[in-house]
C-alpha positions in Angstrom: 15.9 8.2 -12.8 16.8 6.7 -16.1 19.0 10.1 -17.0 20.9 9.3 -13.3 21.5 5.9 -14.1 22.8 6.5 -17.6 25.2 9.2 -15.9 26.2 6.5 -13.4 27.1 4.4 -16.6 24.9 1.6 -15.0 24.3 -1.4 -17.6 21.0 -1.8 -19.4 20.6 -5.0 -16.9 21.3 -2.9 -14.1 18.9 -0.2 -15.2 16.0 -2.5 -15.9 16.4 -3.6 -12.5 16.2 -0.5 -10.7 13.4 0.6 -12.7 11.5 -2.6 -11.8 12.4 -2.3 -8.3 11.0 1.2 -8.4 8.0 0.7 -9.9 7.2 -2.1 -7.4 8.3 -0.2 -4.8 5.4 2.5 -5.6 2.7 -0.3 -6.1 2.3 -2.3 -3.0 -0.7 -4.7 -3.5 -4.1 -4.0 -1.9 -5.3 -6.8 0.5 -6.7 -9.5 -1.1 -5.4 -12.9 -2.1 -5.8 -12.4 -6.0 -4.0 -9.2 -5.6 -1.2 -10.8 -3.6 -0.6 -13.7 -6.1 -0.7 -11.2 -8.8 2.1 -9.3 -7.0 3.9 -12.4 -6.3 4.0 -13.0 -10.3 5.6 -9.4 -10.8 8.1 -9.9 -7.7 8.8 -14.1 -7.3 11.4 -14.8 -4.8 11.3 -11.0 -3.5 7.7 -10.8 -2.9 8.0 -11.4 1.2 10.9 -8.8 0.9 9.2 -5.8 -1.0 6.0 -6.8 1.3 8.4 -6.3 4.7 9.5 -3.0 2.8 5.8 -1.8 2.4 4.7 -2.2 5.9 8.0 -0.6 7.1 7.3 2.6 4.9 3.6 2.3 6.4 4.7 2.1 9.9 7.2 5.2 8.8 4.9 7.3 7.0 6.9 7.1 3.8 5.3 7.4 0.3 7.6 6.8 -2.9 7.1 8.6 -6.1 4.5 10.9 -5.1 2.0 8.3 -4.0 -0.2 8.4 -1.2 0.8 6.6 1.8 0.3 2.8 2.4 -2.0 2.5 5.5 -0.5 0.3 8.2 -3.8 -1.7 8.1 -3.6 -2.5 4.8 0.3 -3.3 4.8 0.0 -5.5 8.1 -3.0 -7.1 6.5 -1.2 -8.0 3.1 1.7 -9.5 5.3 -0.8 -11.6 7.0 -2.6 -12.7 3.6 0.5 -13.3 2.0 1.5 -16.3 4.8 -1.7 -17.7 4.0 -2.2 -18.2 0.8 -1.0 -20.8 -2.1 1.4 -19.2 -4.8 1.9 -21.0 -8.3 5.8 -20.2 -9.5 4.6 -21.0 -13.0 4.9 -17.5 -15.0 3.5 -19.6 -18.1 0.0 -18.9 -19.4 -1.8 -22.1 -19.5 -3.9 -21.4 -22.0 -2.5 -20.2 -25.5 -4.2 -18.3 -28.3 -5.0 -21.6 -30.3 -6.8 -22.7 -27.1 -8.8 -19.1 -27.0 -9.6 -19.0 -30.5 -11.2 -22.6 -30.9 -13.5 -22.0 -27.5 -14.7 -18.6 -28.4 -14.2 -18.0 -32.0 -12.1 -14.6 -31.4 -9.9 -14.4 -34.7 -6.0 -13.3 -33.9 -5.7 -9.5 -33.1 -5.6 -7.3 -30.3 -8.5 -8.5 -28.7 -7.1 -12.2 -28.6 -3.9 -10.8 -26.9 -6.1 -9.4 -24.4 -8.1 -12.0 -23.7 -4.8 -14.5 -23.4 -3.6 -11.6 -20.9 -6.6 -11.6 -19.2 -7.0 -15.4 -18.6 -3.0 -15.7 -17.5 -4.5 -12.8 -14.6 -7.2 -15.3 -13.7 -5.1 -18.4 -13.6 -2.8 -16.4 -11.2 -5.4 -14.7 -8.9 -7.2 -18.2 -8.2 -3.8 -20.3 -8.5 -5.1 -23.0 -11.1 -2.8 -25.5 -12.5 -5.1 -27.2 -15.1 -6.2 -26.6 -18.6 -9.4 -28.1 -17.5 -10.0 -25.5 -15.3 -8.9 -22.6 -17.4 -11.7 -23.6 -20.0 -14.2 -23.7 -17.4 -12.8 -19.9 -16.4 -13.1 -19.1 -20.1 -16.6 -20.5 -20.9 -17.9 -18.2 -18.0 -16.7 -15.0 -19.4 -19.2 -13.2 -22.0 -16.2 -12.4 -24.2 -18.7 -11.4 -27.1 -20.1 -8.6 -25.7 -16.8 -7.2 -24.4 -14.7 -4.1 -25.5 -11.0 -4.4 -25.7 -10.5 -1.5 -23.0 -12.5 -3.1 -20.7 -10.6 -6.5 -20.7 -8.6 -6.3 -17.4 -4.7 -6.2 -17.6 -2.2 -8.5 -16.0 -0.9 -6.0 -13.8 -0.4 -5.0 -9.9 -3.9 -3.9 -8.3 -3.1 -0.5 -6.3 -5.4 0.9 -4.2 -6.6 4.4 -4.8 
């Protein structure tokens, strides 16, 4: 795709937008409220358009980028759930590295970055708006015994 866009003399902005579109197109969210909130984080104002497109692809048994077909049941459930949940528009993480270091004792480094990403994911999944609520979430994590590769990433959750 990137080579074709370069050949077409697309600008870097156009290349990035098209690549983002294609990556989202191949990643319909699983039918759960947390997953749809994460999907909204990555798609923002275009979320409902993507969900409608995923539903269309499911009904017409079209798959994208060699992925499996989207089930009609899942696509329709995502569409229904997306109309019934609260979404937050903020892309900013409520907790910063200092907050996490002070509460956990984790020092600067990869683990801190991953913990910050995980806390941002929790914030989005649960539509949390206050620092107090986020500090409660942080206190519930057994961070001392978790390995870096076990920390959940902030990414679209797709059905396997």
